[in-house]
PDB file of C-alpha atoms in Angstrom:
ATOM      1  CA  MET Y   1      63.708 242.890-116.424  1.00 53.00           C
ATOM      2  CA  THR Y   2      67.687 243.386-117.265  1.00 60.00           C
ATOM      3  CA  LEU Y   3      67.139 246.728-115.216  1.00 51.00           C
ATOM      4  CA  TYR Y   4      65.295 245.222-112.322  1.00 54.00           C
ATOM      5  CA  MET Y   5      68.015 242.204-111.908  1.00 53.00           C
ATOM      6  CA  LEU Y   6      70.560 245.013-112.063  1.00 48.00           C
ATOM      7  CA  PHE Y   7      68.731 247.067-108.919  1.00 53.00           C
ATOM      8  CA  ALA Y   8      68.202 243.850-107.036  1.00 54.00           C
ATOM      9  CA  ALA Y   9      72.180 243.032-107.638  1.00 52.00           C
ATOM     10  CA  PHE Y  10      72.525 246.535-106.364  1.00 51.00           C
ATOM     11  CA  GLY Y  11      70.645 246.040-103.572  1.00 55.00           C
ATOM     12  CA  ILE Y  12      72.214 242.462-102.326  1.00 56.00           C
ATOM     13  CA  LEU Y  13      75.314 244.177-102.501  1.00 48.00           C
ATOM     14  CA  ILE Y  14      74.282 246.915-100.605  1.00 56.00           C
ATOM     15  CA  TYR Y  15      72.735 244.811 -97.658  1.00 54.00           C
ATOM     16  CA  THR Y  16      75.892 241.963 -97.893  1.00 51.00           C
ATOM     17  CA  GLY Y  17      78.331 245.246 -97.367  1.00 53.00           C
ATOM     18  CA  ALA Y  18      76.684 246.973 -94.328  1.00 48.00           C
ATOM     19  CA  ALA Y  19      76.377 242.980 -93.229  1.00 50.00           C
ATOM     20  CA  VAL Y  20      79.621 242.241 -93.593  1.00 49.00           C
ATOM     21  CA  THR Y  21      81.008 246.013 -91.985  1.00 52.00           C
ATOM     22  CA  ALA Y  22      78.457 245.448 -89.008  1.00 51.00           C
ATOM     23  CA  ALA Y  23      79.714 242.137 -88.388  1.00 50.00           C
ATOM     24  CA  PHE Y  24      83.657 243.234 -88.820  1.00 51.00           C
ATOM     25  CA  SER Y  25      83.253 246.526 -86.643  1.00 51.00           C
ATOM     26  CA  GLY Y  26      83.409 244.051 -83.059  1.00 51.00           C
ATOM     27  CA  VAL Y  27      82.305 245.898 -80.167  1.00 49.00           C
ATOM     28  CA  ASN Y  28      81.272 249.649 -79.588  1.00 50.00           C
ATOM     29  CA  GLY Y  29      82.827 249.946 -82.864  1.00 55.00           C
ATOM     30  CA  GLU Y  30      85.751 248.608 -82.441  1.00 56.00           C
ATOM     31  CA  PRO Y  31      87.736 246.010 -84.964  1.00 59.00           C
ATOM     32  CA  LEU Y  32      87.628 242.531 -84.524  1.00 55.00           C
ATOM     33  CA  ALA Y  33      91.622 242.727 -85.157  1.00 58.00           C
ATOM     34  CA  THR Y  34      91.908 244.805 -82.182  1.00 58.00           C
ATOM     35  CA  ILE Y  35      89.723 242.697 -80.017  1.00 54.00           C
ATOM     36  CA  ALA Y  36      91.013 239.402 -81.163  1.00 56.00           C
ATOM     37  CA  ALA Y  37      95.166 240.974 -80.825  1.00 60.00           C
ATOM     38  CA  ASN Y  38      94.246 242.335 -77.087  1.00 62.00           C
ATOM     39  CA  ARG Y  39      92.611 239.316 -76.292  1.00 64.00           C
ATOM     40  CA  SER Y  40      95.649 237.103 -77.559  1.00 68.00           C
ATOM     41  CA  GLN Y  41      98.070 238.898 -75.440  1.00 70.00           C
ATOM     42  CA  ALA Y  42      95.487 238.604 -72.158  1.00 70.00           C
ATOM     43  CA  VAL Y  43      95.737 235.379 -72.992  1.00 69.00           C
ATOM     44  CA  ILE Y  44      99.669 234.885 -73.621  1.00 67.00           C
ATOM     45  CA  VAL Y  45      99.969 237.307 -69.936  1.00 65.00           C
ATOM     46  CA  ALA Y  46      97.944 234.565 -68.305  1.00 72.00           C
ATOM     47  CA  ALA Y  47      99.920 231.798 -69.688  1.00 73.00           C
ATOM     48  CA  GLU Y  48     102.997 233.385 -68.525  1.00 78.00           C
ATOM     49  CA  SER Y  49     101.964 234.082 -64.839  1.00 79.00           C
ATOM     50  CA  ALA Y  50     100.494 230.073 -65.136  1.00 85.00           C
ATOM     51  CA  ARG Y  51     104.157 228.980 -66.030  1.00 88.00           C
ATOM     52  CA  ALA Y  52     106.266 231.416 -63.319  1.00 87.00           C
ATOM     53  CA  GLN Y  53     103.648 230.120 -60.462  1.00 90.00           C
ATOM     54  CA  ALA Y  54     104.208 226.708 -61.349  1.00 92.00           C
ATOM     55  CA  ALA Y  55     107.909 227.364 -61.742  1.00 92.00           C
ATOM     56  CA  GLY Y  56     107.944 229.410 -58.460  1.00 94.00           C
ATOM     57  CA  GLU Y  57     106.031 226.542 -56.328  1.00 95.00           C
ATOM     58  CA  LYS Y  58     108.802 223.838 -57.964  1.00 96.00           C
ATOM     59  CA  LEU Y  59     111.658 226.197 -56.678  1.00 95.00           C
ATOM     60  CA  PHE Y  60     110.093 226.820 -53.358  1.00 95.00           C
ATOM     61  CA  GLU Y  61     110.275 223.226 -52.413  1.00 95.00           C
ATOM     62  CA  GLU Y  62     113.751 222.473 -54.233  1.00 96.00           C
ATOM     63  CA  LEU Y  63     115.178 225.727 -52.252  1.00 95.00           C
ATOM     64  CA  GLY Y  64     113.535 224.112 -48.989  1.00 95.00           C
ATOM     65  CA  CYS Y  65     111.579 227.539 -49.037  1.00 95.00           C
ATOM     66  CA  ILE Y  66     108.339 224.700 -47.833  1.00 94.00           C
ATOM     67  CA  GLY Y  67     110.607 223.262 -44.723  1.00 94.00           C
ATOM     68  CA  CYS Y  68     110.612 226.920 -43.060  1.00 95.00           C
ATOM     69  CA  HIS Y  69     107.397 228.460 -44.613  1.00 94.00           C
ATOM     70  CA  ARG Y  70     104.962 225.780 -43.756  1.00 91.00           C
ATOM     71  CA  PRO Y  71     101.527 225.767 -44.682  1.00 88.00           C
ATOM     72  CA  ASP Y  72     100.038 224.864 -41.979  1.00 88.00           C
ATOM     73  CA  GLY Y  73     102.147 227.507 -39.679  1.00 87.00           C
ATOM     74  CA  LYS Y  74     104.243 225.549 -38.184  1.00 91.00           C
ATOM     75  CA  GLY Y  75     107.249 226.415 -39.198  1.00 92.00           C
ATOM     76  CA  ILE Y  76     109.873 228.315 -38.155  1.00 94.00           C
ATOM     77  CA  GLY Y  77     109.458 230.941 -40.723  1.00 93.00           C
ATOM     78  CA  PRO Y  78     105.891 232.603 -40.906  1.00 92.00           C
ATOM     79  CA  ALA Y  79     103.394 230.731 -43.258  1.00 92.00           C
ATOM     80  CA  LEU Y  80     102.866 232.308 -47.134  1.00 93.00           C
ATOM     81  CA  ALA Y  81      98.900 231.638 -47.583  1.00 92.00           C
ATOM     82  CA  GLY Y  82      97.213 234.993 -47.711  1.00 91.00           C
ATOM     83  CA  ALA Y  83     100.193 237.239 -46.714  1.00 91.00           C
ATOM     84  CA  PHE Y  84     100.642 239.226 -49.761  1.00 93.00           C
ATOM     85  CA  GLY Y  85      98.420 242.495 -49.678  1.00 93.00           C
ATOM     86  CA  ARG Y  86      98.507 242.399 -45.706  1.00 92.00           C
ATOM     87  CA  PRO Y  87     100.543 243.913 -43.358  1.00 92.00           C
ATOM     88  CA  VAL Y  88     103.298 242.675 -41.385  1.00 89.00           C
ATOM     89  CA  THR Y  89     104.861 244.305 -38.100  1.00 87.00           C
ATOM     90  CA  ASP Y  90     109.239 244.340 -37.898  1.00 82.00           C
ATOM     91  CA  PRO Y  91     110.187 245.627 -34.777  1.00 80.00           C
ATOM     92  CA  GLY Y  92     112.886 247.652 -36.069  1.00 78.00           C
ATOM     93  CA  CYS Y  93     110.937 248.948 -38.982  1.00 78.00           C
ATOM     94  CA  GLY Y  94     107.111 248.954 -37.841  1.00 84.00           C
ATOM     95  CA  ALA Y  95     104.239 248.142 -40.205  1.00 88.00           C
ATOM     96  CA  LEU Y  96     105.037 247.282 -44.168  1.00 89.00           C
ATOM     97  CA  THR Y  97     102.532 245.563 -46.401  1.00 93.00           C
ATOM     98  CA  VAL Y  98     103.727 242.363 -47.913  1.00 93.00           C
ATOM     99  CA  ASP Y  99     104.301 243.406 -51.498  1.00 95.00           C
ATOM    100  CA  GLU Y 100     106.528 242.067 -54.593  1.00 95.00           C
ATOM    101  CA  GLU Y 101     109.438 244.622 -53.155  1.00 95.00           C
ATOM    102  CA  TYR Y 102     108.796 242.806 -49.596  1.00 94.00           C
ATOM    103  CA  VAL Y 103     108.995 239.866 -50.861  1.00 95.00           C
ATOM    104  CA  ARG Y 104     112.099 240.442 -52.830  1.00 96.00           C
ATOM    105  CA  GLU Y 105     114.095 242.161 -50.029  1.00 95.00           C
ATOM    106  CA  SER Y 106     112.843 239.199 -47.772  1.00 94.00           C
ATOM    107  CA  ILE Y 107     114.760 236.423 -50.682  1.00 96.00           C
ATOM    108  CA  LEU Y 108     117.752 238.192 -51.281  1.00 97.00           C
ATOM    109  CA  ASN Y 109     118.131 240.602 -47.630  1.00 95.00           C
ATOM    110  CA  PRO Y 110     116.009 238.626 -45.312  1.00 94.00           C
ATOM    111  CA  SER Y 111     117.512 240.277 -42.083  1.00 91.00           C
ATOM    112  CA  ALA Y 112     116.245 243.761 -43.530  1.00 90.00           C
ATOM    113  CA  THR Y 113     112.798 242.981 -42.290  1.00 87.00           C
ATOM    114  CA  VAL Y 114     111.890 240.101 -39.873  1.00 89.00           C
ATOM    115  CA  ALA Y 115     108.316 239.782 -39.214  1.00 88.00           C
ATOM    116  CA  ALA Y 116     107.294 240.084 -35.691  1.00 88.00           C
ATOM    117  CA  GLY Y 117     108.018 236.906 -33.242  1.00 89.00           C
ATOM    118  CA  PHE Y 118     110.161 235.367 -35.833  1.00 91.00           C
ATOM    119  CA  ALA Y 119     113.987 235.181 -35.540  1.00 91.00           C
ATOM    120  CA  PRO Y 120     116.616 236.191 -38.345  1.00 92.00           C
ATOM    121  CA  ILE Y 121     117.508 233.335 -39.358  1.00 94.00           C
ATOM    122  CA  MET Y 122     116.886 232.738 -42.780  1.00 95.00           C
ATOM    123  CA  PRO Y 123     119.655 232.156 -45.765  1.00 95.00           C
ATOM    124  CA  THR Y 124     120.266 235.059 -48.038  1.00 96.00           C
ATOM    125  CA  PHE Y 125     119.626 233.515 -51.788  1.00 96.00           C
ATOM    126  CA  ALA Y 126     121.893 236.932 -53.259  1.00 95.00           C
ATOM    127  CA  GLY Y 127     123.871 235.243 -55.838  1.00 94.00           C
ATOM    128  CA  LYS Y 128     121.713 231.537 -55.615  1.00 95.00           C
ATOM    129  CA  VAL Y 129     119.021 232.811 -57.666  1.00 96.00           C
ATOM    130  CA  THR Y 130     118.572 234.482 -61.162  1.00 96.00           C
ATOM    131  CA  GLU Y 131     116.471 237.891 -61.635  1.00 96.00           C
ATOM    132  CA  GLU Y 132     114.025 235.105 -63.292  1.00 95.00           C
ATOM    133  CA  GLU Y 133     113.512 232.660 -60.453  1.00 95.00           C
ATOM    134  CA  LEU Y 134     113.463 235.515 -58.131  1.00 96.00           C
ATOM    135  CA  ARG Y 135     110.428 236.916 -60.316  1.00 95.00           C
ATOM    136  CA  ALA Y 136     109.051 232.947 -59.932  1.00 95.00           C
ATOM    137  CA  LEU Y 137     108.987 232.874 -56.492  1.00 96.00           C
ATOM    138  CA  ILE Y 138     107.639 236.331 -56.236  1.00 95.00           C
ATOM    139  CA  VAL Y 139     104.791 235.270 -58.715  1.00 95.00           C
ATOM    140  CA  TYR Y 140     104.284 232.315 -56.322  1.00 95.00           C
ATOM    141  CA  VAL Y 141     103.847 233.833 -52.772  1.00 94.00           C
ATOM    142  CA  LYS Y 142     101.783 235.926 -54.992  1.00 93.00           C
ATOM    143  CA  SER Y 143      99.567 233.798 -56.237  1.00 93.00           C
ATOM    144  CA  LEU Y 144      99.023 232.214 -52.429  1.00 90.00           C
ATOM    145  CA  LYS Y 145      97.167 235.409 -51.665  1.00 80.00           C
ATOM    146  CA  GLY Y 146      93.724 234.047 -51.602  1.00 67.00           C
ATOM    147  CA  LYS Y 147      94.779 231.248 -49.431  1.00 61.00           C
ATOM    148  CA  THR Y 148      93.937 230.667 -46.430  1.00 56.00           C
ATOM    149  CA  PRO Y 149      96.737 230.753 -43.667  1.00 52.00           C
TER     150      PRO Y 149
END
Protein backbone atom coordinates (compact mmCIF):
# COMPACT_ATOMS: atom_id res chain seq x y z
CA MET A 1 0.00 0.00 0.00
CA THR A 2 2.85 2.38 0.78
CA LEU A 3 4.40 1.89 -2.65
CA TYR A 4 1.00 2.54 -4.27
CA MET A 5 0.59 5.80 -2.30
CA LEU A 6 4.09 6.86 -3.28
CA PHE A 7 3.33 6.34 -6.99
CA ALA A 8 0.01 8.11 -6.65
CA ALA A 9 1.62 11.09 -4.92
CA PHE A 10 4.35 11.17 -7.56
CA GLY A 11 1.71 11.14 -10.31
CA ILE A 12 -0.20 13.99 -8.68
CA LEU A 13 3.03 15.97 -8.34
CA ILE A 14 3.86 15.53 -12.04
CA TYR A 15 0.30 16.43 -13.09
CA THR A 16 0.27 19.50 -10.84
CA GLY A 17 3.67 20.61 -12.12
CA ALA A 18 2.53 20.32 -15.74
CA ALA A 19 -0.66 22.26 -15.00
CA VAL A 20 1.23 25.00 -13.18
CA THR A 21 3.79 25.23 -16.00
CA ALA A 22 1.00 25.53 -18.58
CA ALA A 23 -0.78 28.17 -16.51
CA PHE A 24 2.34 30.29 -16.15
CA SER A 25 3.62 29.88 -19.69
CA GLY A 26 1.16 32.52 -20.90
CA VAL A 27 0.20 32.93 -24.53
CA ASN A 28 2.28 31.27 -27.25
CA GLY A 29 4.88 30.31 -24.66
CA GLU A 30 5.43 33.91 -23.51
CA PRO A 31 5.62 34.12 -19.71
CA LEU A 32 2.67 35.70 -17.98
CA ALA A 33 4.97 38.16 -16.23
CA THR A 34 6.06 39.53 -19.63
CA ILE A 35 2.47 39.74 -20.84
CA ALA A 36 1.44 41.54 -17.64
CA ALA A 37 4.38 43.97 -17.93
CA ASN A 38 3.55 44.75 -21.57
CA ARG A 39 -0.11 45.22 -20.76
CA SER A 40 0.78 47.45 -17.82
CA GLN A 41 3.04 49.52 -20.08
CA ALA A 42 0.20 49.91 -22.61
CA VAL A 43 -2.16 51.01 -19.84
CA ILE A 44 0.39 53.56 -18.60
CA VAL A 45 0.94 54.94 -22.11
CA ALA A 46 -2.81 55.18 -22.73
CA ALA A 47 -3.33 56.99 -19.42
CA GLU A 48 -0.50 59.42 -20.14
CA SER A 49 -1.92 60.09 -23.61
CA ALA A 50 -5.37 60.75 -22.15
CA ARG A 51 -3.88 63.16 -19.60
CA ALA A 52 -1.89 64.96 -22.30
CA GLN A 53 -4.98 65.20 -24.50
CA ALA A 54 -7.05 66.68 -21.65
CA ALA A 55 -4.25 69.12 -20.77
CA GLY A 56 -3.92 70.08 -24.44
CA GLU A 57 -7.64 70.70 -24.79
CA LYS A 58 -7.64 72.88 -21.66
CA LEU A 59 -4.61 74.81 -22.92
CA PHE A 60 -6.22 75.18 -26.37
CA GLU A 61 -9.12 76.96 -24.68
CA GLU A 62 -7.01 78.97 -22.19
CA LEU A 63 -4.68 80.32 -24.89
CA GLY A 64 -7.67 81.37 -26.97
CA CYS A 65 -6.92 79.00 -29.86
CA ILE A 66 -10.58 77.94 -29.88
CA GLY A 67 -11.61 81.47 -30.86
CA CYS A 68 -9.81 81.33 -34.22
CA HIS A 69 -9.78 77.57 -34.86
CA ARG A 70 -13.48 77.06 -34.30
CA PRO A 71 -14.85 73.54 -34.74
CA ASP A 72 -17.66 74.88 -36.96
CA GLY A 73 -15.11 76.27 -39.45
CA LYS A 74 -16.30 79.86 -38.98
CA GLY A 75 -13.12 81.11 -37.29
CA ILE A 76 -10.40 83.22 -38.87
CA GLY A 77 -8.08 80.21 -38.72
CA PRO A 78 -8.63 76.77 -40.22
CA ALA A 79 -10.78 74.27 -38.30
CA LEU A 80 -8.56 71.55 -36.90
CA ALA A 81 -11.09 68.73 -36.64
CA GLY A 82 -10.06 66.05 -39.09
CA ALA A 83 -6.98 68.02 -40.22
CA PHE A 84 -4.29 65.77 -38.73
CA GLY A 85 -2.83 63.44 -41.35
CA ARG A 86 -4.41 65.34 -44.24
CA PRO A 87 -2.65 67.47 -46.82
CA VAL A 88 -2.78 71.25 -46.56
CA THR A 89 -1.72 73.68 -49.26
CA ASP A 90 0.63 76.54 -48.48
CA PRO A 91 1.06 79.03 -51.34
CA GLY A 92 4.78 79.37 -50.55
CA CYS A 93 5.61 75.72 -49.80
CA GLY A 94 3.10 73.71 -51.78
CA ALA A 95 1.32 70.69 -50.33
CA LEU A 96 2.28 69.61 -46.83
CA THR A 97 0.87 66.98 -44.50
CA VAL A 98 -0.52 68.04 -41.15
CA ASP A 99 1.62 65.94 -38.82
CA GLU A 100 3.26 66.49 -35.44
CA GLU A 101 6.10 68.55 -36.93
CA TYR A 102 3.66 70.72 -38.92
CA VAL A 103 1.56 71.41 -35.81
CA ARG A 104 4.70 72.17 -33.77
CA GLU A 105 5.95 74.65 -36.36
CA SER A 106 2.50 76.20 -36.72
CA ILE A 107 2.44 76.93 -32.99
CA LEU A 108 6.01 78.16 -32.64
CA ASN A 109 6.48 79.84 -36.04
CA PRO A 110 3.02 80.24 -37.56
CA SER A 111 4.08 82.45 -40.46
CA ALA A 112 6.43 79.71 -41.80
CA THR A 113 3.53 77.80 -43.31
CA VAL A 114 0.07 79.28 -43.74
CA ALA A 115 -2.83 77.28 -45.11
CA ALA A 116 -4.16 78.59 -48.40
CA GLY A 117 -7.11 80.94 -47.94
CA PHE A 118 -6.00 82.18 -44.52
CA ALA A 119 -4.09 85.32 -43.56
CA PRO A 120 -0.79 84.96 -41.65
CA ILE A 121 -2.18 86.54 -38.49
CA MET A 122 -1.65 83.79 -35.92
CA PRO A 123 0.67 84.96 -33.12
CA THR A 124 3.70 82.90 -32.19
CA PHE A 125 3.64 80.90 -29.00
CA ALA A 126 7.43 80.42 -28.90
CA GLY A 127 8.56 81.17 -25.36
CA LYS A 128 4.95 81.26 -24.19
CA VAL A 129 4.41 77.51 -23.89
CA THR A 130 6.70 74.93 -22.36
CA GLU A 131 7.81 71.84 -24.26
CA GLU A 132 5.36 69.77 -22.20
CA GLU A 133 2.50 72.15 -23.03
CA LEU A 134 3.51 72.07 -26.70
CA ARG A 135 3.41 68.27 -26.70
CA ALA A 136 -0.02 68.37 -25.01
CA LEU A 137 -1.33 70.74 -27.68
CA ILE A 138 0.01 68.44 -30.40
CA VAL A 139 -1.63 65.40 -28.76
CA TYR A 140 -4.92 67.32 -28.57
CA VAL A 141 -4.82 68.40 -32.23
CA LYS A 142 -3.90 64.83 -33.18
CA SER A 143 -6.92 63.55 -31.21
CA LEU A 144 -9.18 65.61 -33.48
CA LYS A 145 -8.13 63.42 -36.43
CA GLY A 146 -11.23 61.25 -36.29
CA LYS A 147 -13.60 64.18 -35.90
CA THR A 148 -15.38 65.54 -38.91
CA PRO A 149 -14.86 69.21 -39.75
